[in-house]
PDB file of C-alpha atoms in Angstrom:
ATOM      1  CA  UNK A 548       2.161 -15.936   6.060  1.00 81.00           C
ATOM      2  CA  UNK A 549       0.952 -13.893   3.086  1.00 89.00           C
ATOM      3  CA  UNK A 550       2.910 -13.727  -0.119  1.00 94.00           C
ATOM      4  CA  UNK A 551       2.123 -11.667  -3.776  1.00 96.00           C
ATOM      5  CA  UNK A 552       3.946 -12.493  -6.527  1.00 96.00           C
ATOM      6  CA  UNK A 553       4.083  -9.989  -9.789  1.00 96.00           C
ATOM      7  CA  UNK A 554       6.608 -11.749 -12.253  1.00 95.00           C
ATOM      8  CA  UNK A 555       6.309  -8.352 -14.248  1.00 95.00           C
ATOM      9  CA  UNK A 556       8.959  -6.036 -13.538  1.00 93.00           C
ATOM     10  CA  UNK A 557       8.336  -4.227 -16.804  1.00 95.00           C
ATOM     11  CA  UNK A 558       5.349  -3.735 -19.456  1.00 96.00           C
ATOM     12  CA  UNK A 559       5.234  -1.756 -22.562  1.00 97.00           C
ATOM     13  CA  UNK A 560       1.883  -1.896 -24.347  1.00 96.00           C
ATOM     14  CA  UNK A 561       0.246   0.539 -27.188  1.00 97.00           C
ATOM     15  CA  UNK A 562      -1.911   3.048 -26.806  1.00 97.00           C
ATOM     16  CA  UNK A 563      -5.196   1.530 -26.814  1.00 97.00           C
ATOM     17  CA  UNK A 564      -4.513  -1.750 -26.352  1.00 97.00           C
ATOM     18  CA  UNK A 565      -6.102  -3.650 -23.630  1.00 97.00           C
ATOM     19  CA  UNK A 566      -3.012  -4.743 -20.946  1.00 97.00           C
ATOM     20  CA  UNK A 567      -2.966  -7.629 -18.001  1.00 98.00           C
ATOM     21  CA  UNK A 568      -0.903  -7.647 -15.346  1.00 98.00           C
ATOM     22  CA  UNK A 569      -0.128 -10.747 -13.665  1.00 98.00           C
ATOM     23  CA  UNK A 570      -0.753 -11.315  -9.696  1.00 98.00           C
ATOM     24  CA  UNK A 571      -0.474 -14.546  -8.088  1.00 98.00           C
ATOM     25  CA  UNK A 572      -0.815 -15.140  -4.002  1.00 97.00           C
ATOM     26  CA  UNK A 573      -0.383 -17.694  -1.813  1.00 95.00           C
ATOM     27  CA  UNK A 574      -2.220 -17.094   2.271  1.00 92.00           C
ATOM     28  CA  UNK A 575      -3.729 -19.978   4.501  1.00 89.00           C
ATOM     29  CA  UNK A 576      -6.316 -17.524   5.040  1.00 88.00           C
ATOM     30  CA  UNK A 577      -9.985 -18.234   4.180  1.00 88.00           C
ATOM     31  CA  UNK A 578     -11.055 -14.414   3.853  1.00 89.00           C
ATOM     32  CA  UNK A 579      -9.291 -11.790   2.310  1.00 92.00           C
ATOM     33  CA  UNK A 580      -9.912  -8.827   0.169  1.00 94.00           C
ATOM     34  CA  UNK A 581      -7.559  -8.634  -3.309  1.00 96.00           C
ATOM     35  CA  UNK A 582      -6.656  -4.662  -4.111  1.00 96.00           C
ATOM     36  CA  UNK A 583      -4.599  -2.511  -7.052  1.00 98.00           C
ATOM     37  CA  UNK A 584      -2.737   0.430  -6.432  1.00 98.00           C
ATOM     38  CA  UNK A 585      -1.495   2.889  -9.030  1.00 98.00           C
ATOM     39  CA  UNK A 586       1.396   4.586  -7.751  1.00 97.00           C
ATOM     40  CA  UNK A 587       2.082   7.065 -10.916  1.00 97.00           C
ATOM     41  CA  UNK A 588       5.543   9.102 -10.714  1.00 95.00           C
ATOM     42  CA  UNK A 589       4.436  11.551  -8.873  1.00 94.00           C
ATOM     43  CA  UNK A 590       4.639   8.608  -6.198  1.00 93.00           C
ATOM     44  CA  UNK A 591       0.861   8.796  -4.676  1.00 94.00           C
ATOM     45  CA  UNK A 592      -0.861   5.379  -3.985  1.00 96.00           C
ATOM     46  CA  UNK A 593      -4.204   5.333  -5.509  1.00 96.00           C
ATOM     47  CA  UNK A 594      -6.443   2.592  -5.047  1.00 95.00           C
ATOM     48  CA  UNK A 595      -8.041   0.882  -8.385  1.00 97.00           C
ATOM     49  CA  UNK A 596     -10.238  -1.803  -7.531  1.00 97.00           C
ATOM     50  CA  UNK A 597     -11.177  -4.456  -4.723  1.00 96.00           C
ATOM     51  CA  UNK A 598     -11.786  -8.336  -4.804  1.00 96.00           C
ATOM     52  CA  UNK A 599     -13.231 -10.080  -1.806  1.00 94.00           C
ATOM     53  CA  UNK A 600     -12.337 -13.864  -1.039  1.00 93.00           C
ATOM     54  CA  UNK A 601     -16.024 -14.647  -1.455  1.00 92.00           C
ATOM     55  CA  UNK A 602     -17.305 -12.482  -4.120  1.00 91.00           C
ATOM     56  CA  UNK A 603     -18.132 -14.952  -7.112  1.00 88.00           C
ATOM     57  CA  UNK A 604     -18.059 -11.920  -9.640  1.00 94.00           C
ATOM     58  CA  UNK A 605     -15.217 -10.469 -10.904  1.00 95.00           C
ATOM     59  CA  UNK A 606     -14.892  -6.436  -9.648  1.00 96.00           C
ATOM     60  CA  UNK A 607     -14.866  -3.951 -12.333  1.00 96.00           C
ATOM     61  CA  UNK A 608     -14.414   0.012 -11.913  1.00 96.00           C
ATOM     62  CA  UNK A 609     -14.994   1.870 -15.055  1.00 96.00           C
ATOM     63  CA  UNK A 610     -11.474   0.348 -17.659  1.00 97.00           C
ATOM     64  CA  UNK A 611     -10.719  -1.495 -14.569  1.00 98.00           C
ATOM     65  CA  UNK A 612     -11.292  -5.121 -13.917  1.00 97.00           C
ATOM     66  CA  UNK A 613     -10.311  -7.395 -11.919  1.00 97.00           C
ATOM     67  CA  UNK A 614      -9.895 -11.850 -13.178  1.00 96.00           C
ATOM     68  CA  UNK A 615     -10.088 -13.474 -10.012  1.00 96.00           C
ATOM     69  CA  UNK A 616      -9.267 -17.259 -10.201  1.00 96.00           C
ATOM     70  CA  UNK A 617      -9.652 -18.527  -6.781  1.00 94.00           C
ATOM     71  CA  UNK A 618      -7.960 -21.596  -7.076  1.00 93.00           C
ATOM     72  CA  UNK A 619      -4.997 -21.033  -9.192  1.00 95.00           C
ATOM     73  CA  UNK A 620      -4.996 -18.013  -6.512  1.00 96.00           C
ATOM     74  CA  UNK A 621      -4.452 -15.496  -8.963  1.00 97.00           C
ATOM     75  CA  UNK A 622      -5.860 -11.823  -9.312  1.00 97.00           C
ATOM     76  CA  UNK A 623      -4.887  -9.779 -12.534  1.00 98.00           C
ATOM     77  CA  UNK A 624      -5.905  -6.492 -13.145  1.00 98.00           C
ATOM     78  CA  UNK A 625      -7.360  -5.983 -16.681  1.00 98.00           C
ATOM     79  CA  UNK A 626      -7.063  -2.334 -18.392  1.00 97.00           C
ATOM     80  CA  UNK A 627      -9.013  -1.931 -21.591  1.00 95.00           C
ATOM     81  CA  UNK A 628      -8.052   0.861 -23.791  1.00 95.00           C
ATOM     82  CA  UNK A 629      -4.763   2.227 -22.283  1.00 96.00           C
ATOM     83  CA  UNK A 630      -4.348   5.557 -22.503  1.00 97.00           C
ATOM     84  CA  UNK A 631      -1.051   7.275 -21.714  1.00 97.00           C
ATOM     85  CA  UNK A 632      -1.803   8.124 -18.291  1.00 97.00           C
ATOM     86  CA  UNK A 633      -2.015   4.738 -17.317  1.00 98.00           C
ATOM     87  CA  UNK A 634       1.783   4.858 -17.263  1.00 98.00           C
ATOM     88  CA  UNK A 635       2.975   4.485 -13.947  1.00 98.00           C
ATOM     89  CA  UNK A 636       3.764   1.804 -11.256  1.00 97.00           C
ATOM     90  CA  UNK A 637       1.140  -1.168 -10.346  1.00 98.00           C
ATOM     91  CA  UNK A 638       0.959  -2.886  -6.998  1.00 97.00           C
ATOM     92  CA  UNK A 639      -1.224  -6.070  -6.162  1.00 97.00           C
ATOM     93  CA  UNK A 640      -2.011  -6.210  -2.114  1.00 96.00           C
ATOM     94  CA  UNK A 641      -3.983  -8.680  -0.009  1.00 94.00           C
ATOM     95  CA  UNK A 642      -5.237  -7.984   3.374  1.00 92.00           C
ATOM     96  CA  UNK A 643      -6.352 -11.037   5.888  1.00 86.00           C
ATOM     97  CA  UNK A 644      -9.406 -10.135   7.486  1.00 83.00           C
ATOM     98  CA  UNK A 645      -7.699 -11.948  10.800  1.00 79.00           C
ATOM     99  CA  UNK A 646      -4.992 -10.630  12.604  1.00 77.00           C
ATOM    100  CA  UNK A 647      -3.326  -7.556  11.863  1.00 74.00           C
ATOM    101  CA  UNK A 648      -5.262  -6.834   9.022  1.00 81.00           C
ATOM    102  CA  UNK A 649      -2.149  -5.524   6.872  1.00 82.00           C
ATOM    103  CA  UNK A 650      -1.477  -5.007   3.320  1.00 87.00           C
ATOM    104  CA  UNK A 651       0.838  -7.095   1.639  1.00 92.00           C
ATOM    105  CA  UNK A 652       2.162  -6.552  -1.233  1.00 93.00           C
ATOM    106  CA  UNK A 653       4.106  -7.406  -4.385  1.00 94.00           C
ATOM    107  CA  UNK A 654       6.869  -5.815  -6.271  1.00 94.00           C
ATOM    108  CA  UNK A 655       5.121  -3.964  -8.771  1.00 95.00           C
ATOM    109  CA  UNK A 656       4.554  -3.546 -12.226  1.00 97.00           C
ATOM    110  CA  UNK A 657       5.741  -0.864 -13.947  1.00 97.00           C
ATOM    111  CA  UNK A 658       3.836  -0.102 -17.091  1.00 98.00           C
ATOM    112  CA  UNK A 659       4.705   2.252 -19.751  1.00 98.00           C
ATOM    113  CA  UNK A 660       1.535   2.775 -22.375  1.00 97.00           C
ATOM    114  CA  UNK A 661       3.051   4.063 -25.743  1.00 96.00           C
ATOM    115  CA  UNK A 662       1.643   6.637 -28.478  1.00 94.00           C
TER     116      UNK A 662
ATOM    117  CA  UNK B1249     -11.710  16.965   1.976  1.00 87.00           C
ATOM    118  CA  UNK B1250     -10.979  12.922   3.036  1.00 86.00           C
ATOM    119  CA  UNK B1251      -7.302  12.814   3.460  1.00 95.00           C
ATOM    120  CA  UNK B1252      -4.319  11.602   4.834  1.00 97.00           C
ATOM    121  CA  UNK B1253      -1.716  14.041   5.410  1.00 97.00           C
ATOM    122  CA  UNK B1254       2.127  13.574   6.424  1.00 97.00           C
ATOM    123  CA  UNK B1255       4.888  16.229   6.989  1.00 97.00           C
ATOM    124  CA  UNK B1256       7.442  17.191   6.110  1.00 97.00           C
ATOM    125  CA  UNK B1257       7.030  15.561   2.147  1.00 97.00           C
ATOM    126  CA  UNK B1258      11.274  15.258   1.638  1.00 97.00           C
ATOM    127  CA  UNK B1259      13.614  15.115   4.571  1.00 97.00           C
ATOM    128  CA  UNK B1260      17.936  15.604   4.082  1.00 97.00           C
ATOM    129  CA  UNK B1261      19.435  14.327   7.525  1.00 96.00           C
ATOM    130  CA  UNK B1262      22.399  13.026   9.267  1.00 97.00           C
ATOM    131  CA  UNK B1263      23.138   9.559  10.691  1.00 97.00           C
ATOM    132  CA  UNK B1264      21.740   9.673  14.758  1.00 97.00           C
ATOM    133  CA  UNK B1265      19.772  12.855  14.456  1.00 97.00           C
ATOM    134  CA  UNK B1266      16.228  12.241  15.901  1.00 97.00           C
ATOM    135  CA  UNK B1267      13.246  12.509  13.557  1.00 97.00           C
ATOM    136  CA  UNK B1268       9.668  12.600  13.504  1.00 98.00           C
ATOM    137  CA  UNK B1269       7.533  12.227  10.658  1.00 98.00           C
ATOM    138  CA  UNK B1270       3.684  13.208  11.895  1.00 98.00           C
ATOM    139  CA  UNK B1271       0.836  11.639   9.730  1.00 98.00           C
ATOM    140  CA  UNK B1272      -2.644  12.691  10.591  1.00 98.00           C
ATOM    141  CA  UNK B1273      -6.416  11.477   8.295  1.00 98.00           C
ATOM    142  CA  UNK B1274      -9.392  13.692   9.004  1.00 96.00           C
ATOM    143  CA  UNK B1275     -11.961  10.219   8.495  1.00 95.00           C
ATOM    144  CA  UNK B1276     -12.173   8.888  11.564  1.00 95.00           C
ATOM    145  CA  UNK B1277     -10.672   5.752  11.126  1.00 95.00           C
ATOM    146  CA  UNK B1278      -9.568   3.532  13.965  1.00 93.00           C
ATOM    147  CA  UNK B1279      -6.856   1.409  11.630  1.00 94.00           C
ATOM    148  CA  UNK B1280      -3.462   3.716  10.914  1.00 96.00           C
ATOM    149  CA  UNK B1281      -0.339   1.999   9.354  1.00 96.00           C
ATOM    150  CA  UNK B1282       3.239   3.355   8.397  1.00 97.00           C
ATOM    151  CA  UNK B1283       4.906   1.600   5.413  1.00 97.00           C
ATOM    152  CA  UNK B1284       8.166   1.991   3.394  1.00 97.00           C
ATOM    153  CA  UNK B1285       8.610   1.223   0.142  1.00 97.00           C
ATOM    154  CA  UNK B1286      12.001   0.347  -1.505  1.00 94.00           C
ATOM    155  CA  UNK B1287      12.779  -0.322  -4.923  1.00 89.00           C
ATOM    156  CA  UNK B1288      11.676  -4.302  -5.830  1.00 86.00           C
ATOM    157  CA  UNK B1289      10.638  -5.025  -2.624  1.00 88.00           C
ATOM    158  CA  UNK B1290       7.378  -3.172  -2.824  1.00 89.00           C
ATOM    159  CA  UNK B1291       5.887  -1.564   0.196  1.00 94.00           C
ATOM    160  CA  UNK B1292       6.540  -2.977   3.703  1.00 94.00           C
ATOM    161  CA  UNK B1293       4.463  -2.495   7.094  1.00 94.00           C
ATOM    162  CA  UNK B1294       6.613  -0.808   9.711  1.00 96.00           C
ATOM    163  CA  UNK B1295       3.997  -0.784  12.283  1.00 96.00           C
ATOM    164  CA  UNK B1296       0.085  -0.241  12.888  1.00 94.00           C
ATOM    165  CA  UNK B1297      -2.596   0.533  14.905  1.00 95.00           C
ATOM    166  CA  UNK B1298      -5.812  -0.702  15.211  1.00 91.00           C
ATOM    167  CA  UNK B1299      -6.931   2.321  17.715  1.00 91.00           C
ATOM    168  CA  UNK B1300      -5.551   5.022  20.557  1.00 92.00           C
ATOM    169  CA  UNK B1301      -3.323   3.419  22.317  1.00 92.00           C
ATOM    170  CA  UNK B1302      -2.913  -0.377  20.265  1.00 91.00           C
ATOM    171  CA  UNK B1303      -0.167  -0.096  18.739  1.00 94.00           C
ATOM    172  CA  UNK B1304       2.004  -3.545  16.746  1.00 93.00           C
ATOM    173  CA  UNK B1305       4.646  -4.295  14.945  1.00 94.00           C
ATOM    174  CA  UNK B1306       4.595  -5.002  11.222  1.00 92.00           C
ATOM    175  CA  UNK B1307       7.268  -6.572   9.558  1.00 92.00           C
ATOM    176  CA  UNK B1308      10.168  -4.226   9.589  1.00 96.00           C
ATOM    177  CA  UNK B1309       9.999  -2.062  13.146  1.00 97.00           C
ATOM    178  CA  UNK B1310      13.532  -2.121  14.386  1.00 97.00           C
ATOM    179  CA  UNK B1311      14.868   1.367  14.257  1.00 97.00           C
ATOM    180  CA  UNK B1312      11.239   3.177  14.207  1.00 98.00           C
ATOM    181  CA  UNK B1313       9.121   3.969  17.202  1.00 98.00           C
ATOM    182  CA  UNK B1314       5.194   5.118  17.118  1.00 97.00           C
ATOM    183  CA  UNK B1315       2.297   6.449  19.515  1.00 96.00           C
ATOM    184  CA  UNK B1316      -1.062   6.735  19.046  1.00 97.00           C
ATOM    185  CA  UNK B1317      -2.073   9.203  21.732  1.00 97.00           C
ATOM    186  CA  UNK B1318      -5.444  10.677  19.442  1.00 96.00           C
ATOM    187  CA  UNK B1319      -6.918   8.598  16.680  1.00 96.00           C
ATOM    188  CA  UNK B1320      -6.382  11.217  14.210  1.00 97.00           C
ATOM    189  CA  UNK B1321      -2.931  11.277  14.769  1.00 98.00           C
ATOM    190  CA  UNK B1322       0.067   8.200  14.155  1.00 98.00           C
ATOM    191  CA  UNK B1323       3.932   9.988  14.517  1.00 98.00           C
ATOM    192  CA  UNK B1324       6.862   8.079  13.199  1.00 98.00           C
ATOM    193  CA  UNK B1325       9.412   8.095  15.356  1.00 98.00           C
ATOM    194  CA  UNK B1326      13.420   7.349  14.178  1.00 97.00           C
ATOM    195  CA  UNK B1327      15.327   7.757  17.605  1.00 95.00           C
ATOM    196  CA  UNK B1328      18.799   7.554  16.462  1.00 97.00           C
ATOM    197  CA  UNK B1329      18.554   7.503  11.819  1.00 97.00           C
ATOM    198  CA  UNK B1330      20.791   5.307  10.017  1.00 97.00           C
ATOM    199  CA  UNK B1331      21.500   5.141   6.154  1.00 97.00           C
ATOM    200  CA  UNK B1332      19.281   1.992   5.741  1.00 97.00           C
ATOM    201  CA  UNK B1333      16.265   3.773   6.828  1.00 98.00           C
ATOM    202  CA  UNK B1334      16.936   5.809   3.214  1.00 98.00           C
ATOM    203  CA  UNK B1335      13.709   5.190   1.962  1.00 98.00           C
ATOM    204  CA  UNK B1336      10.152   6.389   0.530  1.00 97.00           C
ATOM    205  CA  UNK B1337       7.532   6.065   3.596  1.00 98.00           C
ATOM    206  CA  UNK B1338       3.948   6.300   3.618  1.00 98.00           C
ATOM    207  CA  UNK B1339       1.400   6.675   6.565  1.00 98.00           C
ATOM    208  CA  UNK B1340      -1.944   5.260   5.611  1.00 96.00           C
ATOM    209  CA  UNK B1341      -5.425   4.883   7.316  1.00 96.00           C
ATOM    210  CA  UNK B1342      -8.481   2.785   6.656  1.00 93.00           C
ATOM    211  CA  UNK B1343     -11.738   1.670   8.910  1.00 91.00           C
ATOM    212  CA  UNK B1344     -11.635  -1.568  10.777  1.00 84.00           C
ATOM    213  CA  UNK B1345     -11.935  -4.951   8.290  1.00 82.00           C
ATOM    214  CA  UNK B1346     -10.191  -5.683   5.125  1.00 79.00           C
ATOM    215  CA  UNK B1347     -12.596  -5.429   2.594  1.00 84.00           C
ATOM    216  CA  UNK B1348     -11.968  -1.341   3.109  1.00 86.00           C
ATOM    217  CA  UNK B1349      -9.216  -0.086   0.964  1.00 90.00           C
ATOM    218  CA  UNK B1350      -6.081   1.735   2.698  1.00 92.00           C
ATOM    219  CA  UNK B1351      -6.142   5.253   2.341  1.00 95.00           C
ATOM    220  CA  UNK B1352      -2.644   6.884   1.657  1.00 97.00           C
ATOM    221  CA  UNK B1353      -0.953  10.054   2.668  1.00 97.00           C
ATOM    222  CA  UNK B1354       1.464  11.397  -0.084  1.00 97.00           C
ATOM    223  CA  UNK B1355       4.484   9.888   1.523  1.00 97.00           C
ATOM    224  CA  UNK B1356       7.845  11.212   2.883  1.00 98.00           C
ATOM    225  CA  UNK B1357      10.808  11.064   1.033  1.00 97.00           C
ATOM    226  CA  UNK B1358      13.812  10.565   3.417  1.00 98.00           C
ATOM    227  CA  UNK B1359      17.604  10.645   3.247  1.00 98.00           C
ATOM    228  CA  UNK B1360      19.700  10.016   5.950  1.00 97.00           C
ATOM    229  CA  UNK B1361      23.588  10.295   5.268  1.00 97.00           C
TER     230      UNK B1361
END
C-alpha cells in the first residue's frame, strides 16, 4: 500500500521568503511518479510539478522545485520568492505505475504567504 | 480548450434521493477517476477507469456507482444519498501511465441532509 505523509497542517511564511513543505512516502513500489497540487480557495486542483522514481535530477517549474531524496523517501516542494498568491492549500500525491495507477495523497498543507 | 468538466458545481439534497453527478474531458484520455476530498484526510479515490467499459474500485466505493459507456464520459452515480457522502468531489482524467499528471474538473460541492 501507498502512504504520504505531510506533518504540516499549517504554514505562515513572509512575502518573499523562500518556503518548504515537507512530504514523506512510504510504497513497495519500484516506479512511481511524485506530484504537487495547489488547490487555492477557490477549490481547483492545479498541478505544480512532477518527480519520476528514476529521474536523478530534481524537477523544477519556473519558483517551483521539487528535493527528491530517494532514500529517506521524501519529496518537498520548494517555493522561492512567495508571493501572496501562493496562499492556498498544498497536496503531495504518488501514483504506482502498476496496478490501478491512482493518486494518493496526503493531508495537505495549507500555506498562508504574508505582506 | 483541454478540460475536464463536471455538473452541477454545488448540489442541496435529501437523504435517499438518487443523484448523478456527470463528468466529461474533451482529451481523449483512456484513465478517468472520481475522488472526494474531506477535510484532513485529503483526497480519496472512489472509483476509476482505465477505459469504456473497465471500470474498479478505489478505496472508498460503497454508496457510489459508475459507468463508462463513452470514453469521454464517467457519471457518478449515488443510488440512495446519505449524510456521510457530504463532501467536496472531483472527477479527474489523465492518459494511461503515471508519469502523466491527473487532470481535474472543478469539483462538485454536495450536501445531503
Amino acid at each position: 500500500a501507498q502512504k504520504i505523509t505531510q506533518t504540516q497542517p499549517g504554514m505562515f511564511v513572509q512575502e518573499k521568503e523562500a518556503v518548504t513543505l515537507d512530504c514523506t512516502y512510504d510504497t513497495s513500489d519500484q516506479s512511481y511518479g511524485l506530484f504537487w497540487y495547489k488547490q487555492p480557495s477557490s477549490g481547483e486542483m492545479i498541478f505544480l510539478i512532477y518527480q519520476g522514481s528514476y529521474d536523478e535530477q530534481n524537477a523544477t517549474e519556473g519558483r517551483y522545485s521539487l528535493n527528491f531524496q530517494k532514500a529517506r523517501k521524501s519529496a518537498n516542494l520548494v517555493i522561492s520568492a512567495s508571493q501572496l498568491g501562493d496562499s492556498a492549500m498544498y497536496f503531495c500525491a504518488m501514483r504506482a505505475f502498476q496496478g490501478a495507477q491512482k493518486l494518493v495523497f496526503g493531508q495537505g498543507t495549507r500555506l498562508t504567504i504574508n505582506p | 480548450e483541454a478540460q475536464v468538466t463536471q455538473n452541477p458545481r454545488y448540489l442541496i439534497t435529501v437523504t435517499g434521493k438518487k443523484l448523478t453527478v456527470t463528468c466529461s474531458q474533451n482529451m481523449n484520455h483512456e484513465y478517468m477517476s472520481w475522488y472526494r476530498q474531506d477535510p484532513g484526510l485529503g483526497l480519496r479515490q472512489i472509483y476509476y477507469s482505465m477505459n469504456v467499459e473497465v471500470t474498479d474500485k478505489g478505496d472508498v466505493p460503497e454508496g457510489y456507482k459508475v459507468s463508462r459507456k463513452e470514453k469521454r464520459n464517467f457519471p457518478l452515480i449515488l443510488e440512495s444519498p446519505s449524510p456521510n457522502q457530504t463532501s467536496l468531489y472531483f472527477c479527474a482524467s489523465s492518459p494511461w501511465g503515471a508519469n502523466h499528471e491527473q487532470y481535474f474538473g472543478p469539483g462538485t460541492r454536495l450536501t445531503v441532509t
